[in-house]
Each structure stands twice: as structure tokens, then as C-alpha cells.
Short mmCIF file of C-alpha atoms and ligand atoms in Angstrom, two decimals:
data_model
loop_
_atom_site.label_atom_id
_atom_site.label_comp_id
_atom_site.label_asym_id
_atom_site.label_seq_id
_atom_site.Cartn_x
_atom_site.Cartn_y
_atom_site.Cartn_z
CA UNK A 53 182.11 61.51 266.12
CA UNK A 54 182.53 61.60 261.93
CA UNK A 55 179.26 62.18 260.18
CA UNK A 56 179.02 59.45 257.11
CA UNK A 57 180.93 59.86 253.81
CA UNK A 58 182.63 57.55 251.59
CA UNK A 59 185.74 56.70 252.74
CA UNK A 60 186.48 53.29 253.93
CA UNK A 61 186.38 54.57 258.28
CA UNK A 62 182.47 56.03 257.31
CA UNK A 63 181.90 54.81 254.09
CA UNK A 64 178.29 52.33 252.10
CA UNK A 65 179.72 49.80 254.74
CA UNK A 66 180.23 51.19 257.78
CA UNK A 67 176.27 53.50 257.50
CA UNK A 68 174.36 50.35 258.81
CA UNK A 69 175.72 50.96 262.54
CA UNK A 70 174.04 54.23 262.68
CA UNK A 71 171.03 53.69 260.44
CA UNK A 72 170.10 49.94 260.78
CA UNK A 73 167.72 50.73 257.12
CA UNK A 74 170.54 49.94 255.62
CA UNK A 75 169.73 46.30 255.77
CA UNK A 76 166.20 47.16 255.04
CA UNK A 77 163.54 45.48 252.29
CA UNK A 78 163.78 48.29 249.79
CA UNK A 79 167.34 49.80 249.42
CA UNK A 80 168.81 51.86 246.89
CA UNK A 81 170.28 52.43 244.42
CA UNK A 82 170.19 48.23 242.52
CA UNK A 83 171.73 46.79 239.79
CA UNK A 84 169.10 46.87 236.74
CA UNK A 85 169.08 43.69 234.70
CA UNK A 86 166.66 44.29 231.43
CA UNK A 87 165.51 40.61 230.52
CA UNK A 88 164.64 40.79 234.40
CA UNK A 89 162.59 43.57 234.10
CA UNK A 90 158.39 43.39 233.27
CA UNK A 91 156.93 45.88 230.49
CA UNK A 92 154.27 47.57 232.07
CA UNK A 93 151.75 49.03 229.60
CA UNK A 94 149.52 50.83 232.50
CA UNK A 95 152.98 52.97 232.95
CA UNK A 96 152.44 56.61 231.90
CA UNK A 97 154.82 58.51 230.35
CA UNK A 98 157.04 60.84 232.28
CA UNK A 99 155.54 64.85 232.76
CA UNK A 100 158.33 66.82 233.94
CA UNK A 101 157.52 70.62 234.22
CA UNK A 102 160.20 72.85 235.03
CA UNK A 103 160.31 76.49 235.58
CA UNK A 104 163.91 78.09 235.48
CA UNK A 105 163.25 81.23 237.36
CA UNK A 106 163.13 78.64 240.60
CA UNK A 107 166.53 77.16 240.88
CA UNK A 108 168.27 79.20 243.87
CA UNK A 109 171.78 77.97 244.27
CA UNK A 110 174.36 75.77 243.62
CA UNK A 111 176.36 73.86 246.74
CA UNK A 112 179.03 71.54 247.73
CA UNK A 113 177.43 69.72 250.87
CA UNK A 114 180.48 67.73 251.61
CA UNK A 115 179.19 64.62 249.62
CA UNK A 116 177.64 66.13 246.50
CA UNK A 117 177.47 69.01 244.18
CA UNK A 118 173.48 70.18 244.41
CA UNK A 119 171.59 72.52 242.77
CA UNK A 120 168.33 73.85 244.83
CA UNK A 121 164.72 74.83 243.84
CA UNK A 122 162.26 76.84 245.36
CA UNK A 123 159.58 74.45 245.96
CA UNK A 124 156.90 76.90 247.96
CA UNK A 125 154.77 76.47 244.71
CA UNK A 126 153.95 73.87 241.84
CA UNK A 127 156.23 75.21 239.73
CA UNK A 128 158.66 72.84 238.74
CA UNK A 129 156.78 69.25 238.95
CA UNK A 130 157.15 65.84 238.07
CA UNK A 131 153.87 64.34 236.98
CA UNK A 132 153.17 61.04 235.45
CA UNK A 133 155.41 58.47 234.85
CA UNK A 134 154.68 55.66 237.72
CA UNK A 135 153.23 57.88 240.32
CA UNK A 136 150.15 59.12 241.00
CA UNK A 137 149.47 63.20 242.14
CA UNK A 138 152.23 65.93 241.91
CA UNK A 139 155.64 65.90 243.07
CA UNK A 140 157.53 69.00 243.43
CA UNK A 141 160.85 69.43 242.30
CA UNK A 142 163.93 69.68 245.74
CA UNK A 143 167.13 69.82 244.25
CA UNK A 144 169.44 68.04 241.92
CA UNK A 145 172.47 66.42 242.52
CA UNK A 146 175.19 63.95 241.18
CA UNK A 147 177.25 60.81 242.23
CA UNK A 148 180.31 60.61 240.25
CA UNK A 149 183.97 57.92 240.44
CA UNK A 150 187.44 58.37 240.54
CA UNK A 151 187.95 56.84 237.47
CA UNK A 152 185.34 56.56 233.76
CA UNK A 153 184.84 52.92 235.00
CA UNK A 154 183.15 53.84 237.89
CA UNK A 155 180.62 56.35 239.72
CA UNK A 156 176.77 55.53 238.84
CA UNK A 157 174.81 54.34 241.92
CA UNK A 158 172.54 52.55 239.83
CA UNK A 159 174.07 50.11 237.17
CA UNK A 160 172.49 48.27 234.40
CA UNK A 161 173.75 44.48 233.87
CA UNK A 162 176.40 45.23 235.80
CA UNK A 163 177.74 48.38 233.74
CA UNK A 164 178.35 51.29 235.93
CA UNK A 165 178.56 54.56 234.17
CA UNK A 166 180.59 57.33 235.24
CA UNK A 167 178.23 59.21 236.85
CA UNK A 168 174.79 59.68 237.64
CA UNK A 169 172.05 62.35 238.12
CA UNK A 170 169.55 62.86 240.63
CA UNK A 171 166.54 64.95 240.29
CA UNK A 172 164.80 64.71 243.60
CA UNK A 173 161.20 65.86 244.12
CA UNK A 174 158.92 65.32 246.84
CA UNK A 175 154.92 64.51 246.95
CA UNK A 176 152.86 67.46 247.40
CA UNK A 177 150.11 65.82 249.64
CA UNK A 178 152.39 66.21 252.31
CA UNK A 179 153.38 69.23 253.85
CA UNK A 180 156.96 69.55 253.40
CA UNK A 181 160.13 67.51 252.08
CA UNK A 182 160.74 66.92 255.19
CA UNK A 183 157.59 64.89 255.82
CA UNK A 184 157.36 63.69 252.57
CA UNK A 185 161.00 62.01 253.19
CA UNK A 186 159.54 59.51 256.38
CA UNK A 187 156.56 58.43 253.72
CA UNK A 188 156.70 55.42 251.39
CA UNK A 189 155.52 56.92 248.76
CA UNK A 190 156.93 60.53 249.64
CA UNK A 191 159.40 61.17 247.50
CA UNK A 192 160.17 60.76 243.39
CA UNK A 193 163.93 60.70 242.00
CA UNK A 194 164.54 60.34 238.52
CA UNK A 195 167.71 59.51 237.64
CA UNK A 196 169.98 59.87 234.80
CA UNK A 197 173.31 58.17 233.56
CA UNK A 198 176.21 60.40 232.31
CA UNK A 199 177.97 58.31 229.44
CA UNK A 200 181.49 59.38 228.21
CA UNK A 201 181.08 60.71 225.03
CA UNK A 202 181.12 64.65 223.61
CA UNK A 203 181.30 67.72 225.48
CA UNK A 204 178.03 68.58 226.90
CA UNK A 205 177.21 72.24 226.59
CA UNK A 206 173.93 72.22 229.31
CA UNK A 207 176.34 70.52 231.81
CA UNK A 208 179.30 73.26 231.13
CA UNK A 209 177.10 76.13 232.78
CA UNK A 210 177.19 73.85 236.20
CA UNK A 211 180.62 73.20 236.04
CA UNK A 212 181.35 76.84 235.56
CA UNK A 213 180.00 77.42 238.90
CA UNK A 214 182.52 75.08 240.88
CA UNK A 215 185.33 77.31 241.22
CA UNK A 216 182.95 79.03 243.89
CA UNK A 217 182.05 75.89 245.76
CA UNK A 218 184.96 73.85 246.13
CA UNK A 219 184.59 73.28 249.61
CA UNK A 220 182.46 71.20 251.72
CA UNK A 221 179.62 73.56 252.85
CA UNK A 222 180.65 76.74 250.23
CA UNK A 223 177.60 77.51 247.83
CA UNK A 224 176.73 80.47 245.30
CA UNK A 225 173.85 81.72 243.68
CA UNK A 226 172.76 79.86 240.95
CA UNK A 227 169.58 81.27 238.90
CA UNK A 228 167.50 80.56 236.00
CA UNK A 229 169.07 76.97 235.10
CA UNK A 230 166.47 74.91 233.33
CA UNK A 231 167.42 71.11 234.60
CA UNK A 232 165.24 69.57 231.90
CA UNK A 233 168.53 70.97 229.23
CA UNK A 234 169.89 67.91 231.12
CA UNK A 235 167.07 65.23 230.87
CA UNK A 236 168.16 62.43 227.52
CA UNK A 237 165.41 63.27 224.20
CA UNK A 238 163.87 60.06 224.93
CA UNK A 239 162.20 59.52 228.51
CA UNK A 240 161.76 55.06 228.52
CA UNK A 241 162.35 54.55 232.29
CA UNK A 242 162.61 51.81 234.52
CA UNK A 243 161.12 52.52 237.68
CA UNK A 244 161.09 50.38 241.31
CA UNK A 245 160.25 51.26 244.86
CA UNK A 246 163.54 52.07 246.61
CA UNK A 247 164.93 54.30 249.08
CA UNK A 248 167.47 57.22 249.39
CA UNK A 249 170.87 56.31 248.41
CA UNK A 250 172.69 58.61 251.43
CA UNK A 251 171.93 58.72 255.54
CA UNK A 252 169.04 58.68 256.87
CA UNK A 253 168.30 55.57 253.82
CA UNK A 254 164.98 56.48 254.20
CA UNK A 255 162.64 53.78 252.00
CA UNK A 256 160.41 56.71 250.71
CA UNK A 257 161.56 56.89 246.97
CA UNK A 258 160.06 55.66 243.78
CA UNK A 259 162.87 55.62 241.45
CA UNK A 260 162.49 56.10 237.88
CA UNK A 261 165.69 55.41 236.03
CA UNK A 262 165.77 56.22 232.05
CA UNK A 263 167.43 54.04 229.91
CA UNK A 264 168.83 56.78 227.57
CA UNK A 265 171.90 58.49 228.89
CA UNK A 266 173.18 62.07 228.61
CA UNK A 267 176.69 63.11 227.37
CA UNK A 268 179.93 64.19 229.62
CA UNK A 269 183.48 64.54 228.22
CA UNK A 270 186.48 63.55 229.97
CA UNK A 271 187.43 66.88 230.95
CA UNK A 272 183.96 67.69 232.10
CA UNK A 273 184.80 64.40 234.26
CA UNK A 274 187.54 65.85 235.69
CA UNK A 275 185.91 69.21 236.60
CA UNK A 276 183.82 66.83 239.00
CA UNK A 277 186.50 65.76 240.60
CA UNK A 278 188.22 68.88 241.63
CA UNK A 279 185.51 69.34 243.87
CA UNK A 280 186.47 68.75 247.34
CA UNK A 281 185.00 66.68 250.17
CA UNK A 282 186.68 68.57 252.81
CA UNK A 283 185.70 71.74 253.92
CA UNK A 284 188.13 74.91 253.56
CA UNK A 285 191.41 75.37 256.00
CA UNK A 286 191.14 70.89 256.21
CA UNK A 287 193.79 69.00 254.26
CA UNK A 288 192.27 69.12 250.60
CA UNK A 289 190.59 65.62 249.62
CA UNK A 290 188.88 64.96 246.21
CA UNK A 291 185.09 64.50 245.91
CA UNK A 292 184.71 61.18 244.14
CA UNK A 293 183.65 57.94 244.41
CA UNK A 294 180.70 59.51 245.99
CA UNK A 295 178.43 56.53 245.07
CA UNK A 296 176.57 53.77 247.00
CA UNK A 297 177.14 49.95 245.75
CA UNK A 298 174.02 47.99 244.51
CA UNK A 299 171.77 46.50 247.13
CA UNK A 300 169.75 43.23 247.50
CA UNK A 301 166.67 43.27 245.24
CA UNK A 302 164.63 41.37 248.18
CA UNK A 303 161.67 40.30 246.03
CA UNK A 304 161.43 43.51 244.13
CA UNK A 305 159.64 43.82 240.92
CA UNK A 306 161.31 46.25 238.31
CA UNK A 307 159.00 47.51 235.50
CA UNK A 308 159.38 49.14 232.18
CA UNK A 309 157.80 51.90 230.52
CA UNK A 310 159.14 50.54 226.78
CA UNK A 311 158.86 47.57 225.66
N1 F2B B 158 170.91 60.09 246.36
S1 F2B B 158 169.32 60.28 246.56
O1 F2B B 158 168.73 60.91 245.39
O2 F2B B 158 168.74 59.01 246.95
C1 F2B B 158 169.04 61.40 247.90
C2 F2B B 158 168.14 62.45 247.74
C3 F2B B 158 167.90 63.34 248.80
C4 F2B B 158 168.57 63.16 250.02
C5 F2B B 158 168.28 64.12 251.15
O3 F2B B 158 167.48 65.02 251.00
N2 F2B B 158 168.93 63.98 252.32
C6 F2B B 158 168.68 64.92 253.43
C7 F2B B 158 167.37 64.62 254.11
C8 F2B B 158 166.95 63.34 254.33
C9 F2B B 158 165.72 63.09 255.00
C10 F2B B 158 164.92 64.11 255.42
C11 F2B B 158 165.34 65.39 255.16
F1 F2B B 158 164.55 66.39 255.54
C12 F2B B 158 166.56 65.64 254.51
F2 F2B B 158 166.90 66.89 254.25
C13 F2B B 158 169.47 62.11 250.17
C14 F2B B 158 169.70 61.21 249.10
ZN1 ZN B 159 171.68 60.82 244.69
#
């Protein structure tokens, strides 16, 4: 049978008939609406610690471009911020449209950006991601919005990589890349208890979603998009529109670190 993707025979609408979560209380990614949201003054601000020598390699899973970490020790963290103890940093990854119009997961009044940024991490009072992923408060994403604007230099050294990954399932090494070149200067976050955005849907996250965004031209845009969603030898089909629609808030509080 197909796995899940994006298109419309597996696609955000079709994921509930194999993983019934998808109707669940706290489902990701939502539409943030600011004069909704509560200033919380008991919110830290965000600690993120990250150590370049651990990022391993960069790969085209068939629905994202993701970079990897080592995470055997505490050396890249995420501390602070909403959560309490140490989260380890997984992997990065992005969600990204056809089209500027289009492409964040999480949108803000309605706006969607163009793309988004992931930066998954797990809680280290569990053993593993893996276990960390069934737990409700396992796992820590902070995301990021990509904004059109200028070229963005940090970005460039990812995109370099892609002519080696083009294919679902094709990765390359990919060392000593310091994500926090891609975090905005100013770290204000809205943060809500949520879930993962892709299969399995697990409600495990604690999102924490900065206001600020980062740059990305149009080019860079495109380089996104010449990624492919099929895998090598398959008829060749874009990788975009790789985002999940807004869910039902269900009751869900949405706080602020900023007034
Ligand atoms: N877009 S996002 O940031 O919300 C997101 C982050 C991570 C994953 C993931 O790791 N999936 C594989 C997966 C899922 C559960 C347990 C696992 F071990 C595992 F590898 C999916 C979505
Ligand atoms: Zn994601």
C-alpha cells in the first residue's frame, strides 16, 4: 500500500484512516492568532546550546530535507524557554510550498509564510527519541518562519548540499553546521502543547514558535523545490507543498514569552 505524503491519494486528509490521532485533542501545527494569545511572565527565555562538530548528515527522506545530530551526549540542547529539564537536539528539517504564498505549517492570523523550520529535540529523561516520541511531554520543536526577503548566506551552505540528495532516500555527509546561524536575533516565542505535524501525529510536542522570522530569497525558494519527492529511477515529482493545514485549537491555551 502507499506510505503517507502530500498528494491528494495520501495527503493531511487522507492520514486519519491510518492514524486515527489525527482527530486528536492536541494537533499540530495551528493557526496563531496574537490578541488570542496570553503573556506569560513565568515563561523563561529560550537556552539553545549547539555544538557544530555534531551534525552528521544531510537527507531527503521522501517528505523533507533533514539535517541529523548526534544526540548520544548533551551536546547540542535546548534548555529553557517553556520546558522544564534538557532536551537534546534530533535533527532539523523544513516544510516549504509551491508557490511564496504558501508552505508554513504554522500560520499567524492566517498568514502563511513560505516556509518553515523545524528544530526537533527530544527530552533527555527518557531513554531515546524513540521513547521520548510516545510521551506528552517528550519532545521540544522550535520552529521558525522563512520570510521572503534577501539572500540568506547561513541557509546557502544547506542548499549547496542538495545536488547530492535529490532523491527520496539519497543523503550525504554533512559536518560542522552550526543550526543556531539559522535561529532570528530575537528569540519572543509563542509556545502550545501540540503534536508532530507528519505520521505517526504523535501528541508529544511542546511547540515553541518565534515570532521573528529568518530571511530566504526567491531563488533560495526555488532551490527547495528542486528537491524531489520521488526516489531515483521513479518519474521525477517536485518536493513541495510539504506542509500540514492548521488544526482545531480544542480548548488550547497559547502563551507568550513577550508582551
Ligand atoms: N514536523 S515535526 O517537527 O512535527 C516532526 C518531527 C519529527 C518527526 C519524526 O521524527 N518522525 C519519525 C518518528 C516518529 C515517531 C517515533 C520515531 F521514533 C520516529 F522516528 C515527525 C514530524
Ligand atoms: Zn516539521
Amino acid at each position: 500500500s502507499h506510505g503517507w505524503g502530500y498528494a491528494a491519494t495520501n495527503g493531511p486528509d487522507k492520514w486519519g484512516e491510518n492514524f486515527p490521532i489525527a482527530n486528536g485533542p492536541r494537533q499540530s501545527p495551528i493557526d496563531i492568532v496574537p490578541g488570542e494569545t496570553a503573556f506569560d511572565a513565568a515563561l523563561k527565555a529560550l537556552t539553545l546550546k549547539y555544538d557544530p562538530s555534531t551534525s552528521i548528515d544531510i537527507l531527503n527522506n521522501g517528505h523533507s530535507v533533514q539535517v541529523t545530530f548526534a544526540d548520544d551526549t548533551d551536546s547540542s540542547t535546548l534548555t529553557g524557554g517553556p520546558i522544564s529539564g534538557k532536551y537534546r537536539l534530533k535533527q532539523f528539517h523544513f516544510h516549504w510550498g509551491a508557490s511564496d504564498d504558501k508552505g508554513s505549517e504554522h500560520t499567524v492570523a492566517g498568514t502563511k509564510y513560505p516556509a518553515e523550520l523545524h528544530l526537533v529535540h527530544w527530552n533527555t529523561k527518557y531513554p531515546s527519541f524513540g521513547d521520548a516520541a510516545s510521551q506528552g511531554d517528550g519532545l521540544a520543536v522550535v520552529g521558525v518562519f522563512l520570510e521572503i526577503g534577501a539572500d540568506n548566506p547561513q541557509l546557502q551552505k544547506l542548499l549547496d548540499a542538495f545536488d547530492g540528495i535529490k532523491a527520496k532516500s539519497t543523503q550525504t555527509s554533512f559536518a560542522n553546521y552550526d543550526p543556531s546561524t539559522l535561529l532570528p536575533g530575537c528569540l519572543d516565542y509563542w509556545t502550545y502543547d501540540g503534536s508532530l505535524t507528519t505520521p505517526p501525529l504523535l501528541e508529544s510536542v511542546t511547540w515553541i514558535v518565534c515570532k521573528e522570522s529568518i530571511s530566504v530569497s526567491p531563488a533560495q525558494m526555488g532551490k527547495f523545490r528542486s528537491l524531489l519527492f520521488s526516489g531515483d529511477g521513479e518519474a521525477p515529482c517536485c518536493m513541495m507543498d510539504n506542509y500540514r493545514p492548521p488544526q482545531p485549537l480544542k480548548g488550547r491555551k497559547v502563551r507568550a514569552s513577550f508582551k
